[in-house]
Each structure stands twice: as structure tokens, then as C-alpha cells.
Amino acid sequence: MVGHDVPVDRCFSRRGLLVAGGAGVGVVALAACGGGTDVPELTGVGPGDVVVPLSEVPLGGAHEVSVDGRRVVVSRPAEGTVVAFAARCTHQGCTVRATEEGLVCPCHGSVFDLADGSAVQGPATEPLAPVGVAVRGTDVVLT
Ligand code: FES
């Protein structure tokens, strides 16, 4: 694999907002964003379960979580819009990360759109697979 020197944060915003904080929600242990390298792990979750508090998904940015061992990026491209995608790059399967530049694959540099997961820069040409989420109260939940 070819590595690119891409700055990585679990949470990012095009406005440069990093959301710090943590919360325990059911079986979810959420670490603070912007520090460390761990991604919050969720296990044994299903429809209706909390993925992340909405306040931890920055407007114009994304938040990474792991759902039953599968990395997911939850993005908030606009106020009132939250979507999520499997973070498995559609080029050769590397893990896409939330960076200051967007949803970026560190292996060969593909970039994916925050709003619809489409490939905006190759070599990937196919969009990221969607993950069903919705906003329920102050939380983002699986659907
Ligand atoms: Fe090649 Fe992601 S695996 S760009």
C-alpha cells in the first residue's frame, strides 16, 4: 500500500471546529474527539440504538465510530441533515477517515462527499455504502 500523509481526526469540520467531550450511552463508550487514536466502539447495537450524540457530529464535518467492528463515518453536511457511511473505501477496501479535507482514504487518496458518499476524487469511482441513521432527540440512532 502507498501511504499518504493525511492528518486524521475522528471529528472534523470544514469550519475547523473540533468537538471535544465524551459520554457513556448504553453500551457505547465515547471518547473525546480530536485526541488520541481510538474510535468509539459500539457493540451489540441495532435499530434505534444510539450511534453518537448529535452534538459530537460537527456541522460540515464528520465523526468516526466503530459499530460491531465495522468502521462508520457519521457526517452532518448541513444543519438538520445527518447521514452515515461504511468507512470501507470502494477502491481497495482501506479505511476511510474523517479529515480536514473531508472523507479521505489514506491508501491512494480517494475523497468522498460528506453528503452522499460519492467519490469526488479517485481512484475510487463508486460511493461509500450508506448506513441508515436518523436523528432522535439529541442523538443519532441506527435505523
Ligand atoms: Fe485505494 Fe482507498 S483503497 S483509494
Coordinates of N, CA and C and ligand atoms in Angstrom, one line a residue:
M1 N 0.8 -1.2 0.0 CA 0.0 0.0 0.0 C 0.9 1.2 0.0
V2 N 0.4 2.3 -0.6 CA 1.0 3.5 -0.6 C 0.4 4.4 0.5
G3 N 1.2 4.9 1.4 CA 0.6 5.7 2.4 C 0.7 7.2 2.1
H4 N -0.3 7.9 2.4 CA -0.3 9.4 2.2 C -0.3 10.0 3.6
D5 N 0.4 11.1 3.7 CA 0.4 11.8 5.0 C -0.8 12.7 5.1
V6 N -1.9 12.1 5.6 CA -3.1 12.8 5.7 C -3.4 13.0 7.2
P7 N -3.6 14.2 7.6 CA -3.9 14.5 9.0 C -5.3 13.8 9.3
V8 N -5.3 13.1 10.4 CA -6.5 12.3 10.8 C -7.1 12.8 12.1
D9 N -8.3 13.0 12.2 CA -9.0 13.2 13.5 C -10.3 12.4 13.4
R10 N -10.8 12.0 14.5 CA -12.1 11.3 14.5 C -13.2 12.3 14.1
C11 N -13.1 13.5 14.5 CA -14.1 14.5 14.2 C -13.4 15.6 13.5
F12 N -14.1 16.2 12.5 CA -13.5 17.3 11.8 C -14.7 18.2 11.3
S13 N -14.4 19.4 11.0 CA -15.3 20.3 10.4 C -14.6 21.1 9.4
R14 N -15.3 21.4 8.3 CA -14.6 22.4 7.3 C -14.5 23.7 8.0
R15 N -15.2 24.0 9.0 CA -15.1 25.3 9.7 C -14.0 25.2 10.8
G16 N -13.3 24.0 10.9 CA -12.2 23.9 11.8 C -12.7 23.6 13.2
L17 N -14.0 23.3 13.4 CA -14.5 23.0 14.7 C -14.2 21.6 15.1
L18 N -13.5 21.4 16.2 CA -13.3 20.1 16.8 C -14.2 20.1 18.1
V19 N -15.0 19.1 18.1 CA -15.9 18.9 19.3 C -15.3 18.0 20.3
A20 N -15.1 18.5 21.4 CA -14.5 17.7 22.5 C -15.6 17.3 23.4
G21 N -15.3 16.2 24.1 CA -16.2 15.7 25.1 C -16.4 14.2 25.0
G22 N -17.1 13.7 25.9 CA -17.4 12.2 25.9 C -18.6 12.0 26.7
A23 N -19.2 10.8 26.4 CA -20.4 10.4 27.1 C -20.5 8.9 27.1
G24 N -21.1 8.4 28.0 CA -21.4 7.0 28.0 C -22.9 6.8 27.7
V25 N -23.2 6.1 26.7 CA -24.6 5.9 26.3 C -24.8 4.4 26.1
G26 N -25.5 3.8 27.1 CA -25.8 2.4 27.0 C -24.4 1.6 26.9
V27 N -24.3 0.8 25.9 CA -23.0 0.0 25.8 C -22.0 0.8 25.0
V28 N -22.3 2.1 24.8 CA -21.4 2.9 24.0 C -20.4 3.7 24.9
A29 N -19.2 3.5 24.6 CA -18.2 4.3 25.3 C -17.6 5.3 24.3
L30 N -17.9 6.6 24.5 CA -17.5 7.6 23.5 C -16.3 8.3 24.1
A31 N -15.2 8.3 23.4 CA -14.0 9.0 23.8 C -14.1 10.4 23.2
A32 N -13.3 11.3 23.8 CA -13.2 12.7 23.3 C -12.7 12.7 21.9
C33 N -13.3 13.6 21.1 CA -12.8 13.8 19.7 C -11.6 14.6 19.7
G34 N -10.8 14.4 18.7 CA -9.6 15.2 18.5 C -8.4 14.8 19.3
G35 N -8.5 13.8 20.1 CA -7.4 13.4 20.9 C -7.3 11.9 20.9
G36 N -6.1 11.4 20.9 CA -5.8 10.0 20.8 C -6.2 9.4 19.5
T37 N -6.1 8.1 19.4 CA -6.3 7.5 18.1 C -7.5 6.5 18.2
D38 N -8.0 6.3 19.3 CA -9.1 5.3 19.4 C -10.4 5.9 18.9
V39 N -11.2 5.0 18.3 CA -12.5 5.4 17.8 C -13.5 4.7 18.7
P40 N -14.6 5.5 19.0 CA -15.6 4.9 19.9 C -16.1 3.5 19.4
E41 N -16.2 2.6 20.3 CA -16.6 1.2 19.9 C -18.0 1.0 20.4
L42 N -18.9 0.5 19.5 CA -20.2 0.2 19.8 C -20.4 -1.3 19.5
T43 N -20.9 -2.1 20.5 CA -21.1 -3.5 20.2 C -22.5 -3.9 20.6
G44 N -23.0 -4.8 19.8 CA -24.4 -5.4 20.1 C -25.5 -4.4 19.9
V45 N -25.3 -3.4 18.9 CA -26.3 -2.4 18.7 C -27.2 -2.8 17.5
G46 N -28.3 -2.2 17.5 CA -29.3 -2.4 16.4 C -30.1 -1.2 16.1
P47 N -31.1 -1.4 15.3 CA -32.0 -0.2 15.0 C -32.6 0.4 16.3
G48 N -32.5 1.7 16.3 CA -32.9 2.5 17.4 C -31.9 2.8 18.4
D49 N -30.8 2.1 18.4 CA -29.7 2.4 19.3 C -28.9 3.6 18.9
V50 N -28.3 4.2 19.9 CA -27.6 5.5 19.7 C -26.2 5.2 19.1
V51 N -25.9 5.9 18.1 CA -24.6 5.8 17.5 C -23.6 6.9 18.1
V52 N -24.1 8.1 18.2 CA -23.4 9.2 18.7 C -24.3 10.3 19.1
P53 N -24.0 11.1 20.2 CA -24.8 12.3 20.4 C -24.6 13.2 19.2
L54 N -25.8 13.8 18.8 CA -25.7 14.8 17.7 C -24.7 15.9 17.9
S55 N -24.5 16.3 19.1 CA -23.6 17.4 19.4 C -22.2 17.0 19.1
E56 N -21.9 15.8 18.9 CA -20.5 15.4 18.6 C -20.2 15.2 17.2
V57 N -21.2 15.5 16.3 CA -21.0 15.5 14.9 C -21.0 16.9 14.4
P58 N -19.9 17.5 14.1 CA -19.8 18.9 13.8 C -20.5 19.2 12.5
L59 N -21.2 20.4 12.4 CA -21.8 20.8 11.2 C -20.7 21.0 10.2
G60 N -20.9 20.4 9.0 CA -19.9 20.5 7.9 C -18.7 19.5 8.2
G61 N -18.9 18.5 9.0 CA -17.9 17.6 9.4 C -18.4 16.2 9.6
A62 N -17.6 15.4 10.2 CA -17.9 14.0 10.4 C -17.3 13.5 11.7
H63 N -17.8 12.3 12.1 CA -17.4 11.7 13.3 C -17.3 10.2 13.0
E64 N -16.2 9.6 13.5 CA -16.0 8.2 13.2 C -16.4 7.4 14.5
V65 N -17.0 6.2 14.2 CA -17.3 5.3 15.2 C -17.1 3.9 14.7
S66 N -17.1 2.9 15.5 CA -17.0 1.5 15.1 C -18.3 0.8 15.6
V67 N -19.0 0.3 14.7 CA -20.3 -0.4 15.0 C -20.1 -1.9 14.8
D68 N -20.0 -2.6 15.9 CA -19.8 -4.1 15.8 C -18.6 -4.4 14.9
G69 N -17.5 -3.7 15.2 CA -16.2 -3.9 14.5 C -16.2 -3.3 13.1
R70 N -17.2 -2.7 12.6 CA -17.2 -2.1 11.3 C -17.1 -0.6 11.4
R71 N -16.1 0.0 10.8 CA -15.9 1.5 10.9 C -17.0 2.2 10.1
V72 N -17.6 3.2 10.8 CA -18.6 4.0 10.2 C -18.3 5.5 10.3
V73 N -18.5 6.3 9.3 CA -18.4 7.8 9.4 C -19.8 8.4 9.4
V74 N -20.1 9.2 10.4 CA -21.3 9.9 10.6 C -21.1 11.3 10.2
S75 N -21.7 11.8 9.2 CA -21.5 13.2 8.8 C -22.7 14.0 8.9
R76 N -22.5 15.3 9.0 CA -23.5 16.3 9.1 C -23.2 17.4 8.1
P77 N -23.6 17.2 6.8 CA -23.2 18.1 5.8 C -24.0 19.4 5.9
A78 N -25.1 19.5 6.5 CA -25.9 20.7 6.7 C -26.7 20.6 8.0
E79 N -27.2 21.7 8.4 CA -28.0 21.7 9.6 C -29.2 20.9 9.4
G80 N -29.6 20.0 10.2 CA -30.7 19.1 10.1 C -30.5 17.9 9.2
T81 N -29.3 17.7 8.7 CA -29.0 16.5 7.9 C -27.9 15.7 8.5
V82 N -28.2 14.5 8.8 CA -27.1 13.6 9.3 C -27.2 12.3 8.5
V83 N -26.1 11.9 7.9 CA -26.0 10.7 7.2 C -24.8 9.9 7.6
A84 N -24.8 8.6 7.3 CA -23.6 7.8 7.7 C -23.3 6.8 6.5
F85 N -22.0 6.5 6.5 CA -21.5 5.6 5.5 C -20.5 4.6 6.1
A86 N -20.5 3.4 5.5 CA -19.4 2.5 5.9 C -18.1 3.1 5.4
A87 N -17.1 3.0 6.3 CA -15.8 3.7 6.0 C -14.9 2.8 5.2
R88 N -15.4 1.8 4.5 CA -14.6 0.9 3.7 C -14.5 1.5 2.3
C89 N -13.3 1.9 1.9 CA -13.1 2.5 0.6 C -13.5 1.6 -0.5
T90 N -14.2 2.1 -1.5 CA -14.7 1.3 -2.6 C -13.6 1.1 -3.7
H91 N -12.4 1.6 -3.4 CA -11.3 1.3 -4.4 C -10.7 -0.1 -4.0
Q92 N -10.0 -0.2 -2.9 CA -9.4 -1.5 -2.5 C -9.6 -1.8 -1.0
G93 N -10.6 -1.1 -0.4 CA -11.0 -1.6 0.9 C -10.3 -1.0 2.1
C94 N -9.5 0.0 1.9 CA -8.8 0.7 3.1 C -9.9 1.4 3.9
T95 N -9.6 1.8 5.1 CA -10.5 2.5 6.0 C -10.4 4.0 5.7
V96 N -11.6 4.6 5.3 CA -11.7 6.0 5.0 C -11.8 6.7 6.3
R97 N -11.1 7.9 6.4 CA -11.0 8.6 7.6 C -11.7 10.0 7.5
A98 N -12.1 10.5 8.6 CA -12.6 11.9 8.6 C -11.5 12.8 8.8
T99 N -11.2 13.7 7.9 CA -10.0 14.6 7.9 C -10.5 16.0 7.7
E100 N -9.6 16.9 7.8 CA -9.9 18.3 7.4 C -10.2 18.5 6.0
E101 N -9.8 17.6 5.1 CA -10.1 17.6 3.7 C -11.4 16.9 3.3
G102 N -12.0 16.2 4.3 CA -13.2 15.5 4.0 C -13.0 14.0 4.4
L103 N -13.8 13.2 3.7 CA -13.7 11.8 3.9 C -12.7 11.2 3.0
V104 N -11.5 10.9 3.5 CA -10.3 10.6 2.7 C -9.8 9.2 3.0
C105 N -9.5 8.5 1.9 CA -8.8 7.2 2.0 C -7.3 7.4 2.1
P106 N -6.7 7.0 3.1 CA -5.2 7.2 3.3 C -4.4 6.4 2.3
C107 N -5.0 5.3 1.7 CA -4.2 4.4 0.9 C -3.8 5.0 -0.4
H108 N -4.7 5.5 -1.2 CA -4.4 6.1 -2.5 C -5.0 7.4 -2.7
G109 N -5.6 8.0 -1.7 CA -6.1 9.4 -1.8 C -7.5 9.7 -2.3
S110 N -8.3 8.7 -2.4 CA -9.7 9.0 -2.8 C -10.4 9.8 -1.7
V111 N -11.2 10.7 -2.2 CA -12.0 11.6 -1.3 C -13.5 11.4 -1.6
F112 N -14.3 11.3 -0.6 CA -15.7 11.0 -0.7 C -16.5 12.2 -0.1
D113 N -17.7 12.5 -0.8 CA -18.5 13.6 -0.4 C -19.2 13.3 0.9
L114 N -19.2 14.3 1.8 CA -19.9 14.3 3.1 C -21.3 14.0 3.0
A115 N -22.0 14.5 2.0 CA -23.5 14.4 1.9 C -24.0 13.1 1.4
D116 N -23.3 12.6 0.4 CA -23.9 11.4 -0.3 C -22.9 10.3 -0.4
G117 N -21.7 10.4 0.0 CA -20.7 9.4 0.0 C -20.1 9.1 -1.4
S118 N -20.4 10.0 -2.4 CA -19.9 9.8 -3.7 C -18.4 10.1 -3.8
A119 N -17.7 9.4 -4.7 CA -16.3 9.6 -4.9 C -16.1 10.9 -5.6
V120 N -15.5 11.9 -5.0 CA -15.2 13.2 -5.6 C -13.8 13.3 -6.2
Q121 N -13.0 12.4 -5.7 CA -11.6 12.3 -6.2 C -11.2 10.8 -6.2
G122 N -10.6 10.3 -7.3 CA -10.2 8.9 -7.4 C -8.9 8.6 -6.7
P123 N -8.6 7.3 -6.9 CA -9.0 6.4 -7.9 C -10.4 5.7 -7.6
A124 N -11.0 5.8 -6.4 CA -12.3 5.2 -6.2 C -13.3 5.9 -7.2
T125 N -14.2 5.1 -7.7 CA -15.3 5.7 -8.5 C -16.7 5.4 -8.0
E126 N -16.8 4.5 -7.1 CA -18.1 4.1 -6.5 C -18.3 4.8 -5.1
P127 N -19.5 5.1 -4.8 CA -19.8 5.8 -3.5 C -19.6 4.8 -2.3
L128 N -19.3 5.4 -1.2 CA -19.3 4.6 0.1 C -20.7 4.0 0.3
A129 N -20.8 2.9 0.9 CA -22.1 2.3 1.2 C -22.8 3.0 2.3
P130 N -24.0 3.3 2.1 CA -24.8 4.1 3.2 C -25.1 3.2 4.4
V131 N -25.1 3.8 5.5 CA -25.6 3.2 6.8 C -26.8 4.0 7.3
G132 N -27.8 3.3 7.6 CA -29.1 4.0 8.0 C -29.0 4.6 9.4
V133 N -29.1 5.9 9.4 CA -29.2 6.6 10.7 C -30.3 7.7 10.6
A134 N -30.7 8.1 11.8 CA -31.6 9.2 11.9 C -31.4 10.0 13.2
V135 N -31.9 11.2 13.3 CA -31.8 12.0 14.5 C -33.0 11.7 15.3
R136 N -32.8 11.3 16.6 CA -33.9 11.1 17.5 C -33.5 11.9 18.8
G137 N -34.2 13.0 18.9 CA -34.0 13.9 20.0 C -32.6 14.5 19.9
T138 N -31.7 14.3 20.8 CA -30.4 14.8 20.8 C -29.3 13.8 20.3
D139 N -29.8 12.7 19.8 CA -28.9 11.6 19.4 C -29.0 11.2 17.9
V140 N -28.0 10.6 17.4 CA -28.0 9.9 16.1 C -28.2 8.5 16.4
V141 N -29.2 7.8 15.8 CA -29.5 6.4 16.1 C -29.5 5.6 14.8
L142 N -29.2 4.4 14.9 CA -29.3 3.5 13.8 C -30.8 3.3 13.4
T143 N -31.0 3.1 12.1 CA -32.4 2.8 11.6 C -32.4 1.4 11.0
Ligands
FES1 FE1 -7.3 2.9 -2.8 FE2 -8.9 3.8 -1.0 S1 -8.1 1.8 -1.2 S2 -8.1 4.9 -2.6

